[in-house]
XYZ file of C-alpha atoms in Angstrom:
152
model
C 0.000 0.000 0.000
C 1.427 3.351 -0.971
C -0.172 5.226 1.951
C -0.520 8.480 0.058
C -3.302 10.975 0.464
C -4.688 12.770 -2.582
C -2.842 15.961 -3.490
C -6.044 17.734 -4.421
C -9.032 17.014 -2.209
C -10.749 15.088 -5.000
C -7.898 13.489 -6.967
C -9.028 10.077 -8.115
C -12.129 9.960 -5.911
C -14.323 8.642 -8.724
C -11.939 5.777 -9.494
C -11.544 4.996 -5.785
C -15.307 5.061 -5.305
C -16.020 2.782 -8.250
C -13.268 0.395 -7.127
C -14.609 0.282 -3.564
C -18.192 -0.280 -4.708
C -17.154 -2.980 -7.188
C -15.244 -4.771 -4.437
C -18.185 -4.500 -2.029
C -20.437 -5.897 -4.756
C -18.301 -9.049 -4.879
C -17.920 -9.537 -1.123
C -20.414 -11.340 1.110
C -21.470 -9.409 4.216
C -19.528 -6.418 5.481
C -16.007 -5.537 4.411
C -13.556 -3.592 6.553
C -12.162 -0.253 5.452
C -8.654 -1.706 5.800
C -9.486 -4.490 3.325
C -11.016 -2.071 0.822
C -8.102 0.366 1.209
C -5.645 -2.472 0.589
C -7.470 -3.435 -2.601
C -7.506 0.178 -3.820
C -3.903 0.562 -2.625
C -4.593 3.803 -0.827
C -4.375 5.023 2.729
C -7.405 4.073 4.821
C -7.998 7.778 5.610
C -8.270 8.538 1.884
C -10.689 5.681 1.440
C -12.855 6.838 4.337
C -13.068 10.340 2.839
C -14.545 8.796 -0.280
C -16.785 6.282 1.496
C -18.357 8.902 3.741
C -19.652 10.626 0.598
C -20.926 7.304 -0.744
C -22.739 6.732 2.556
C -24.300 10.216 2.400
C -25.444 9.492 -1.161
C -27.145 6.274 -0.042
C -24.850 3.982 -2.021
C -23.043 2.389 0.936
C -24.007 1.541 4.494
C -21.704 0.988 7.411
C -21.994 -1.339 10.363
C -20.234 -0.663 13.647
C -18.698 -3.270 15.922
C -16.327 -6.184 15.840
C -17.724 -7.517 12.570
C -18.339 -4.037 11.219
C -17.475 -2.594 7.894
C -19.129 -1.439 4.705
C -21.702 -2.985 2.409
C -23.762 -1.791 -0.549
C -26.983 0.015 0.330
C -28.735 -1.439 -2.716
C -27.973 -4.107 -5.322
C -24.943 -3.428 -7.499
C -27.030 -3.642 -10.665
C -29.057 -0.688 -9.360
C -26.060 1.601 -8.752
C -24.903 3.419 -11.869
C -21.592 5.093 -12.442
C -23.583 8.336 -12.751
C -24.719 7.801 -9.139
C -21.084 7.464 -8.080
C -20.002 10.488 -10.100
C -22.745 12.651 -8.568
C -21.768 11.527 -5.059
C -18.066 12.302 -5.554
C -17.803 15.134 -8.058
C -16.077 18.290 -7.003
C -15.933 20.846 -9.775
C -17.122 18.723 -12.691
C -15.102 17.206 -15.516
C -13.458 20.510 -16.474
C -12.528 22.279 -13.237
C -11.949 26.016 -13.509
C -8.502 27.523 -13.345
C -7.270 28.772 -9.997
C -6.005 31.873 -11.791
C -8.434 34.793 -11.798
C -8.651 36.064 -15.383
C -8.046 39.733 -16.133
C -11.524 41.298 -16.225
C -10.171 44.162 -18.387
C -9.247 41.751 -21.194
C -11.894 40.974 -23.844
C -11.178 37.254 -23.533
C -10.410 37.232 -19.826
C -13.680 38.927 -18.925
C -15.765 36.135 -20.459
C -13.553 33.060 -20.447
C -14.996 31.538 -17.276
C -18.561 31.855 -18.562
C -17.608 30.424 -21.966
C -15.778 27.468 -20.459
C -18.612 27.024 -17.983
C -21.041 26.472 -20.855
C -18.727 23.912 -22.433
C -18.167 22.147 -19.097
C -21.902 21.959 -18.344
C -22.605 20.401 -21.739
C -19.714 17.941 -21.324
C -20.926 16.964 -17.861
C -24.456 16.290 -19.166
C -23.046 13.977 -21.841
C -20.743 12.298 -19.316
C -23.623 11.660 -16.900
C -25.753 10.250 -19.719
C -22.983 7.805 -20.607
C -22.199 6.876 -16.990
C -25.900 6.195 -16.339
C -25.649 3.307 -18.813
C -23.111 1.397 -16.694
C -23.629 -0.269 -13.322
C -21.335 -1.269 -10.491
C -22.313 -4.906 -11.118
C -21.153 -4.602 -14.726
C -17.841 -2.973 -13.763
C -17.209 -5.519 -10.988
C -17.810 -8.444 -13.346
C -15.577 -6.896 -16.009
C -12.802 -6.205 -13.477
C -12.864 -9.831 -12.319
C -12.865 -11.073 -15.933
C -9.871 -8.892 -16.789
C -8.009 -9.523 -13.527
C -5.298 -12.041 -12.813
C -6.670 -13.391 -9.509
C -9.715 -15.468 -8.621
C -12.906 -13.902 -7.317
C -13.136 -13.930 -3.466
C -16.940 -14.249 -3.591
């Protein structure tokens, strides 16, 4: 495990979320955060930052106690990648620049609005595409493409 935390607050959260959900879809019962973090190869704190958002979105449930851990809140074939994206998105697929454009420049004064229109349209198309794929589908494909047997 590399033990790194994301550089930006949302670096890779979508991929981590999909990975975690796909793993939970293949596991019977609850699965510990340490096990999921080891599969993702991330620090358990990073994983928990992602999972808390998945819990808030109603995609994952947690169980406290000795046999505690995480499990899917609904069947994997009823969780789309669009659901995951919505739960974890930060600034959309085309995040704005941290630089504040020069408002006195003809381009600078309107660039954020222009890019905002493009980003909104791109995000609508992305969500439409992601809605056509489920966690069950991704989990099955990952197992088929992987080099190790399914634990389920």
